[in-house]
Every structure is written in C-alpha cells, then in structure tokens.
Short mmCIF file of C-alpha atoms and ligand atoms in Angstrom, two decimals:
data_model
loop_
_atom_site.label_atom_id
_atom_site.label_comp_id
_atom_site.label_asym_id
_atom_site.label_seq_id
_atom_site.Cartn_x
_atom_site.Cartn_y
_atom_site.Cartn_z
CA MET A 1 -22.75 -0.38 12.57
CA GLU A 2 -21.63 1.23 15.81
CA GLN A 3 -17.90 0.86 15.13
CA ILE A 4 -18.20 2.61 11.77
CA ARG A 5 -20.10 5.52 13.37
CA ARG A 6 -17.46 5.87 16.10
CA GLY A 7 -14.63 5.70 13.57
CA ARG A 8 -16.33 8.22 11.30
CA ASP A 9 -16.79 10.66 14.18
CA LEU A 10 -13.09 10.44 15.04
CA ILE A 11 -12.04 10.88 11.40
CA GLN A 12 -14.46 13.77 10.84
CA GLY A 13 -13.04 15.57 13.83
CA ALA A 14 -9.39 15.07 12.86
CA ALA A 15 -7.39 18.17 11.99
CA SER A 16 -4.69 15.93 10.55
CA LEU A 17 -5.17 12.34 9.41
CA VAL A 18 -2.52 9.77 8.47
CA VAL A 19 -3.63 6.61 6.66
CA LEU A 20 -1.51 3.46 6.41
CA THR A 21 -2.65 0.81 3.95
CA GLY A 22 -1.43 -2.71 3.24
CA ALA A 23 -2.17 -5.55 0.87
CA GLY A 24 -5.66 -6.07 2.38
CA ILE A 25 -7.11 -2.96 0.74
CA SER A 26 -6.19 -4.38 -2.66
CA ALA A 27 -7.49 -7.85 -1.84
CA ASP A 28 -10.95 -6.54 -2.78
CA SER A 29 -9.52 -5.63 -6.20
CA GLY A 30 -8.31 -9.18 -6.75
CA VAL A 31 -4.63 -8.55 -5.89
CA PRO A 32 -3.47 -11.43 -3.69
CA THR A 33 -2.10 -10.59 -0.21
CA PHE A 34 1.10 -12.16 1.12
CA ARG A 35 -0.21 -13.64 4.33
CA GLY A 36 -3.93 -14.35 3.97
CA PRO A 37 -5.42 -17.71 2.98
CA GLU A 38 -5.09 -16.65 -0.67
CA GLY A 39 -1.61 -15.22 -0.02
CA LEU A 40 0.99 -15.16 -2.73
CA TRP A 41 3.49 -16.81 -0.48
CA ARG A 42 1.41 -19.96 -0.24
CA ARG A 43 2.84 -20.91 -3.60
CA HIS A 44 6.10 -18.90 -3.60
CA ARG A 45 8.38 -18.60 -0.61
CA PRO A 46 9.43 -14.97 -0.07
CA GLU A 47 13.01 -15.87 0.70
CA GLU A 48 13.25 -17.48 -2.74
CA LEU A 49 11.98 -14.46 -4.64
CA ALA A 50 11.80 -11.11 -2.85
CA THR A 51 15.35 -10.70 -1.58
CA PRO A 52 18.55 -9.19 -3.02
CA GLU A 53 20.24 -12.59 -2.56
CA ALA A 54 17.57 -14.31 -4.65
CA PHE A 55 18.03 -11.73 -7.42
CA ARG A 56 21.80 -12.22 -7.40
CA ARG A 57 21.35 -16.01 -7.47
CA ASP A 58 18.67 -16.16 -10.16
CA PRO A 59 17.70 -12.76 -11.64
CA ARG A 60 15.65 -14.42 -14.36
CA LEU A 61 13.40 -16.27 -11.88
CA VAL A 62 12.81 -13.14 -9.82
CA TRP A 63 12.18 -10.98 -12.93
CA GLU A 64 9.70 -13.56 -14.20
CA TRP A 65 7.83 -13.60 -10.89
CA TYR A 66 7.57 -9.79 -10.94
CA ALA A 67 6.48 -9.87 -14.58
CA TRP A 68 3.70 -12.25 -13.55
CA ARG A 69 2.69 -9.97 -10.65
CA ARG A 70 2.69 -6.89 -12.92
CA GLU A 71 0.46 -8.61 -15.42
CA ARG A 72 -1.90 -9.71 -12.69
CA VAL A 73 -2.06 -6.29 -11.07
CA ALA A 74 -2.36 -4.44 -14.39
CA ALA A 75 -5.68 -6.24 -14.90
CA CYS A 76 -7.00 -5.06 -11.50
CA ARG A 77 -9.01 -1.92 -10.82
CA PRO A 78 -9.20 0.26 -7.71
CA ASN A 79 -12.17 -0.69 -5.49
CA PRO A 80 -14.57 1.57 -3.53
CA GLY A 81 -12.03 1.60 -0.65
CA HIS A 82 -9.31 3.18 -2.83
CA HIS A 83 -11.87 5.59 -4.28
CA ALA A 84 -13.22 6.67 -0.87
CA LEU A 85 -9.69 7.45 0.35
CA ALA A 86 -8.79 9.37 -2.81
CA GLU A 87 -11.96 11.49 -2.63
CA ARG A 88 -11.44 12.23 1.07
CA ALA A 89 -7.81 13.27 0.38
CA LEU A 90 -8.90 15.63 -2.41
CA ARG A 91 -11.86 17.15 -0.56
CA ARG A 92 -9.93 17.74 2.68
CA PRO A 93 -6.19 17.74 2.00
CA SER A 94 -5.27 17.31 5.69
CA LEU A 95 -4.69 13.63 4.87
CA THR A 96 -1.38 11.87 4.21
CA LEU A 97 -1.72 8.49 2.54
CA VAL A 98 1.10 6.02 3.22
CA THR A 99 1.05 2.60 1.59
CA GLN A 100 3.05 -0.58 1.73
CA ASN A 101 1.47 -1.66 -1.53
CA VAL A 102 3.44 -1.79 -4.75
CA ASP A 103 0.39 -2.20 -6.99
CA GLY A 104 -0.16 1.47 -7.95
CA LEU A 105 -3.94 1.27 -7.30
CA HIS A 106 -4.01 4.30 -4.97
CA GLY A 107 -2.43 6.32 -7.80
CA VAL A 108 -5.04 5.13 -10.31
CA ALA A 109 -7.84 6.02 -7.87
CA ALA A 110 -6.25 9.45 -7.21
CA ASN A 111 -6.13 10.27 -10.91
CA GLU A 112 -9.70 9.10 -11.48
CA ALA A 113 -11.05 11.07 -8.51
CA ALA A 114 -9.11 14.18 -9.52
CA ALA A 115 -10.51 13.99 -13.05
CA ARG A 116 -14.06 13.65 -11.61
CA LEU A 117 -13.61 16.63 -9.31
CA GLY A 118 -11.55 18.70 -11.76
CA VAL A 119 -8.62 19.12 -9.33
CA ASN A 120 -4.95 18.16 -9.08
CA PRO A 121 -4.44 14.54 -7.88
CA GLY A 122 -1.38 15.47 -5.76
CA PRO A 123 -2.97 15.32 -2.26
CA ALA A 124 -4.35 11.82 -2.97
CA LEU A 125 -1.09 10.32 -4.25
CA PRO A 126 0.43 7.93 -1.70
CA LEU A 127 3.90 7.77 -0.18
CA GLU A 128 4.96 4.36 -1.46
CA LEU A 129 7.10 2.90 1.32
CA HIS A 130 7.92 -0.25 -0.63
CA GLY A 131 8.23 1.21 -4.13
CA SER A 132 6.21 0.24 -7.18
CA LEU A 133 5.83 -2.78 -9.43
CA PHE A 134 5.59 -0.36 -12.34
CA ARG A 135 9.03 1.20 -11.96
CA ASN A 136 12.42 -0.37 -12.57
CA ARG A 137 15.94 0.67 -11.73
CA CYS A 138 19.45 -0.56 -12.40
CA SER A 139 20.69 -2.99 -9.74
CA ARG A 140 24.25 -1.67 -10.18
CA CYS A 141 24.14 2.13 -10.68
CA GLY A 142 20.60 2.70 -9.39
CA SER A 143 19.48 4.80 -12.36
CA PRO A 144 15.72 4.75 -12.96
CA GLN A 145 14.76 2.78 -16.04
CA SER A 146 11.74 4.57 -17.36
CA GLN A 147 11.55 2.91 -20.76
CA PRO A 148 8.90 0.22 -20.84
CA HIS A 149 10.37 -3.20 -20.37
CA PRO A 150 8.85 -6.39 -21.68
CA VAL A 151 6.63 -8.02 -19.11
CA ALA A 152 6.40 -11.35 -20.91
CA THR A 153 6.53 -14.37 -18.64
CA GLY A 154 7.98 -17.76 -19.53
CA PRO A 155 11.49 -18.83 -20.44
CA GLU A 156 12.13 -15.78 -22.66
CA ALA A 157 11.56 -13.28 -19.84
CA ALA A 158 15.16 -12.26 -19.05
CA PRO A 159 15.68 -8.96 -17.21
CA PRO A 160 16.99 -6.19 -19.47
CA ARG A 161 20.39 -4.49 -19.06
CA CYS A 162 20.97 -0.88 -18.03
CA PRO A 163 21.94 1.18 -21.11
CA GLU A 164 24.34 3.25 -18.96
CA CYS A 165 26.42 0.65 -17.11
CA GLY A 166 25.25 -2.77 -18.33
CA GLY A 167 23.91 -3.73 -14.87
CA ILE A 168 20.84 -5.94 -14.61
CA VAL A 169 17.54 -4.05 -14.35
CA ARG A 170 15.44 -4.86 -11.27
CA PRO A 171 11.97 -3.86 -10.06
CA ASP A 172 12.04 -0.64 -7.99
CA VAL A 173 10.56 -2.30 -4.92
CA VAL A 174 11.95 -2.79 -1.42
CA TRP A 175 12.92 -6.40 -0.85
CA PHE A 176 13.17 -8.22 2.49
CA GLY A 177 16.38 -7.12 4.17
CA GLU A 178 16.58 -3.84 2.21
CA PRO A 179 16.09 -0.41 3.77
CA VAL A 180 13.10 1.79 2.98
CA ASP A 181 14.05 5.06 1.20
CA PRO A 182 14.90 7.29 4.19
CA ALA A 183 13.37 10.40 2.59
CA VAL A 184 10.02 8.64 2.02
CA LEU A 185 10.06 7.16 5.52
CA GLU A 186 10.81 10.54 7.05
CA ARG A 187 7.83 12.15 5.34
CA ALA A 188 5.60 9.29 6.53
CA LEU A 189 6.85 9.54 10.12
CA ASP A 190 6.46 13.34 10.11
CA ALA A 191 2.84 12.92 9.03
CA ALA A 192 2.35 10.27 11.73
CA THR A 193 3.80 12.54 14.41
CA ALA A 194 1.53 15.42 13.37
CA ALA A 195 -1.64 13.33 13.03
CA ASP A 196 -4.41 13.31 15.60
CA VAL A 197 -6.04 10.28 13.99
CA CYS A 198 -4.36 7.32 12.29
CA LEU A 199 -6.41 5.01 10.05
CA VAL A 200 -4.83 1.62 9.36
CA VAL A 201 -6.35 -0.52 6.61
CA GLY A 202 -5.57 -4.08 5.58
CA THR A 203 -2.11 -4.60 6.97
CA SER A 204 -0.94 -7.45 9.14
CA ALA A 205 1.33 -4.83 10.78
CA VAL A 206 4.24 -7.20 11.11
CA VAL A 207 6.53 -5.59 8.50
CA HIS A 208 8.75 -2.83 9.85
CA PRO A 209 9.35 0.06 9.58
CA ALA A 210 5.90 0.32 7.93
CA ALA A 211 4.05 -0.72 11.09
CA GLY A 212 6.15 1.90 12.89
CA VAL A 213 4.18 4.61 11.07
CA ALA A 214 1.06 3.62 13.04
CA LEU A 215 3.00 3.15 16.28
CA THR A 216 4.62 6.58 15.89
CA ALA A 217 1.20 8.15 15.45
CA VAL A 218 -0.12 6.41 18.59
CA ARG A 219 2.95 7.38 20.62
CA SER A 220 2.45 10.99 19.51
CA GLY A 221 -1.11 10.93 20.85
CA ALA A 222 -3.16 9.98 17.79
CA GLU A 223 -6.29 7.84 18.06
CA LEU A 224 -6.03 4.65 16.01
CA VAL A 225 -8.86 3.34 13.80
CA GLU A 226 -8.22 -0.11 12.34
CA VAL A 227 -10.04 -1.72 9.40
CA ASN A 228 -9.20 -5.40 9.05
CA PRO A 229 -11.31 -8.58 9.09
CA ALA A 230 -8.66 -10.18 11.33
CA GLU A 231 -6.92 -9.22 14.56
CA THR A 232 -3.40 -7.74 14.26
CA PRO A 233 -0.69 -6.61 16.69
CA LEU A 234 -2.19 -3.08 16.39
CA SER A 235 -5.70 -4.14 17.44
CA SER A 236 -4.92 -3.87 21.14
CA VAL A 237 -3.94 -0.20 20.85
CA ALA A 238 -6.79 0.77 18.48
CA ARG A 239 -9.52 3.10 19.78
CA VAL A 240 -11.92 1.75 17.14
CA THR A 241 -11.65 -1.58 15.33
CA VAL A 242 -13.85 -2.26 12.33
CA ARG A 243 -13.85 -5.93 11.45
CA GLY A 244 -14.81 -5.79 7.80
CA ARG A 245 -13.54 -5.56 4.26
CA ALA A 246 -11.95 -2.32 3.10
CA ALA A 247 -14.21 -2.00 0.03
CA ASP A 248 -17.35 -2.24 2.23
CA VAL A 249 -16.17 -0.26 5.23
CA LEU A 250 -14.18 2.69 3.86
CA PRO A 251 -17.00 4.40 1.91
CA PRO A 252 -19.26 4.80 5.00
CA LEU A 253 -16.27 5.42 7.29
CA LEU A 254 -15.03 8.32 5.15
CA ALA A 255 -18.40 9.67 4.02
CA PRO A 256 -19.14 13.28 4.96
CA ASP A 257 -21.00 13.42 8.25
CA PRO A 258 -24.77 13.43 7.48
CA ARG A 259 -25.27 15.62 10.60
CA GLY A 260 -23.16 18.37 9.03
CA PRO A 261 -19.73 19.81 9.87
CA GLY A 262 -18.60 19.16 13.43
CA GLY A 263 -21.16 16.38 13.84
CA ARG A 264 -23.94 18.73 15.03
CA ASP A 265 -27.44 18.14 13.80
CA THR A 266 -28.23 20.68 11.13
CA ALA A 267 -31.96 20.00 10.85
P1 NAD B 301 -0.17 -8.83 4.47
O1 NAD B 301 -0.38 -9.73 3.30
O2 NAD B 301 0.86 -9.18 5.46
O3 NAD B 301 -1.53 -8.71 5.31
C1 NAD B 301 -2.75 -8.43 4.69
C2 NAD B 301 -3.72 -7.99 5.76
O4 NAD B 301 -4.92 -7.57 5.12
C3 NAD B 301 -4.11 -9.08 6.77
O5 NAD B 301 -4.02 -8.55 8.08
C4 NAD B 301 -5.55 -9.42 6.39
O6 NAD B 301 -6.33 -9.79 7.52
C5 NAD B 301 -6.03 -8.11 5.82
N1 NAD B 301 -7.11 -8.20 4.84
C6 NAD B 301 -7.39 -9.23 4.00
N2 NAD B 301 -8.45 -8.93 3.23
C7 NAD B 301 -8.84 -7.67 3.58
C8 NAD B 301 -9.87 -6.79 3.13
N3 NAD B 301 -10.71 -7.17 2.15
N4 NAD B 301 -9.97 -5.58 3.72
C9 NAD B 301 -9.14 -5.20 4.71
N5 NAD B 301 -8.14 -5.99 5.16
C10 NAD B 301 -7.99 -7.20 4.61
O7 NAD B 301 -0.01 -7.39 3.91
P2 NAD B 301 0.91 -6.23 4.39
O8 NAD B 301 0.77 -6.00 5.86
O9 NAD B 301 0.70 -5.12 3.45
O10 NAD B 301 2.32 -6.92 4.12
C11 NAD B 301 3.33 -6.21 3.89
C12 NAD B 301 4.08 -6.60 2.58
O11 NAD B 301 3.33 -7.20 1.55
C13 NAD B 301 4.55 -5.33 2.01
O12 NAD B 301 5.92 -5.43 1.83
C14 NAD B 301 3.86 -5.15 0.66
O13 NAD B 301 4.73 -4.47 -0.21
C15 NAD B 301 3.62 -6.56 0.27
N6 NAD B 301 2.51 -6.84 -0.66
C16 NAD B 301 1.93 -5.87 -1.42
C17 NAD B 301 0.85 -6.20 -2.25
C18 NAD B 301 0.21 -5.11 -3.09
O14 NAD B 301 0.88 -4.20 -3.54
N7 NAD B 301 -1.12 -5.17 -3.29
C19 NAD B 301 0.36 -7.48 -2.28
C20 NAD B 301 0.97 -8.46 -1.48
C21 NAD B 301 2.04 -8.10 -0.67
ZN1 ZN B 302 23.24 1.06 -14.49
#
C-alpha cells in the first residue's frame, strides 16, 4: 500500500522519532476504547466514574469499575502493533514512546522484545501520560501503594486504606479535570520538539495535553504520520495518513527497509 511505503520511508529517514499512542492500538488486543462503537463509555458515562468528584462521591463504585477494567486488561496480550514498536525502539533507540493508555501493554511488549533480543527494555518503555491501571496511590497523602490490592468486583470490592494516613487508595491514573504529571509531560514535549517525525497511532486526538504532543512536534517542523481507521483533528496536518488497524499496519510501517539503510537499493 502506497501510504505505508511513504510512511516507512519517512520513519526510516528520521534521526529522532516520537510516537504517540492512544486506546486504538490496544483495541486490537481486545481492550475497549472510550469513543469507538465498542467504547467503554457507551455503557458508563465518564463523568460518573473517571473524575475526582465521582471518587469523592462514591469511591466504592469507582474502585469497582477500575477493578473490572484491570481484570479485563490483565487478560489481554500485546498485539503485533505493540511488538513492532517495542522492537523498533530497541533496535534504534532514537525513539520516544508516549502513550495515553493506562493498560500497561507497551511495557509487556517492551519486556518480551528485550528478552528476545537479550537487551535492556528501557528504550521501549513508554512515558505514561495518564498513569497506569496497575498502580495505586493514596488519595490523601499521595504515597504509592505498591502492595497488591484485591481486584475483586462486586459488592465486597471496597477500596483499601493507606497504611500511613488512613486515606482511601485510588488508581494512579489521571482523571478528567486532573493535571498530567508535569515531569512526564515535559519529557514528552521535549521529545516532540526534538523529533523530525511524529507517528500517531489510535488516538482520537481530542484529549489535551496529550494531543499537544503531536501538535508540538508539527509546530517544531516534524512530519506527521497517522495510523487510524477514522479521521481525526490531526488528519489535516498529517503528511501521511494510513487508514488501517494498528496491528496490521505497524509491522510493515516499522519494518527495516528492504532496500537497505538510507532506502538505496543494495542489490
Ligand atoms: P479514544 O477512545 O478517544 O479514541 C480511540 C481512537 O482509536 C479512535 O480515533 C479510533 O478511530 C481509533 N482506533 C480504533 N480502533 C483502532 C485500531 N484497531 N487501530 C488504530 N486505531 C484505532 O482514545 P484516546 O484518544 O486514547 O482517548 C484518550 C483517553 O482514553 C485517555 O485518557 C486514555 O487514558 C483513555 N483510555 C485508555 C485505554 C487503554 O489504556 N487501553 C482504553 C480506553 C480509554
Ligand atoms: Zn496516605
């Protein structure tokens, strides 16, 4: 497909690549997106569940919903899209992976690829702009709660208490109306500013400041490559748009150039 070839040429030639992923890349692993036809929010309204106000009003309901999401995601596996990104990051570490996802699948793929290649997974681990479903912290004192907490759903699933201050434990994710960790955002924006190509995969690009990572890259002169079956607000500024599924498109898009380094024919 012509768009994949054009995107691959741009990515191959990039000295510095920033990648922004959203829920769409994990859709192919069976994790529901928020806004697609199968979106989570079709059955649960975000303002009822993913806000600090909702947690104050009914911590048990919100904890239960996250317990259900953790269970669902824990049964999912990275797909060829996650694997292709992880391998590219480990083979050519000039890549910064930034994700809005809280499902941990980029981390699983990074560890699996690193074990295959016998290298450190570090360069393939993502900056998690919106935190992780698999971490908790105290809603009062903020201390990380690393001990495993029960993930049972149903009426017994009350959130645990912080052993230090007695505050209610919450998932370490960024809720609507909450700021992104400024240190994580700064690293993402620095990578975007330095990048000469920005690859955006599976995000509706309507949540800020995450979408700002792609816009910062474009404003700093990067070429944008978008992978999404649907049009987004970023499509109009993309140099290459690949209308396909992440699991199908990323492996050929990130594959080493068959014509050799620099795209020249080696035959
Ligand atoms: P979104 O739900 O708003 O949009 C998903 C996008 O992915 C859409 O543009 C859709 O067209 C596209 N898409 C669907 N299937 C695809 C596929 N197979 N390949 C490529 N693209 C595909 O997702 P978002 O922009 O990430 O929304 C942001 C918020 O949703 C974030 O706060 C994020 O934390 C949260 N979220 C995360 C997860 C997760 O961790 N997997 C799941 C749902 C929502
Ligand atoms: Zn506490």
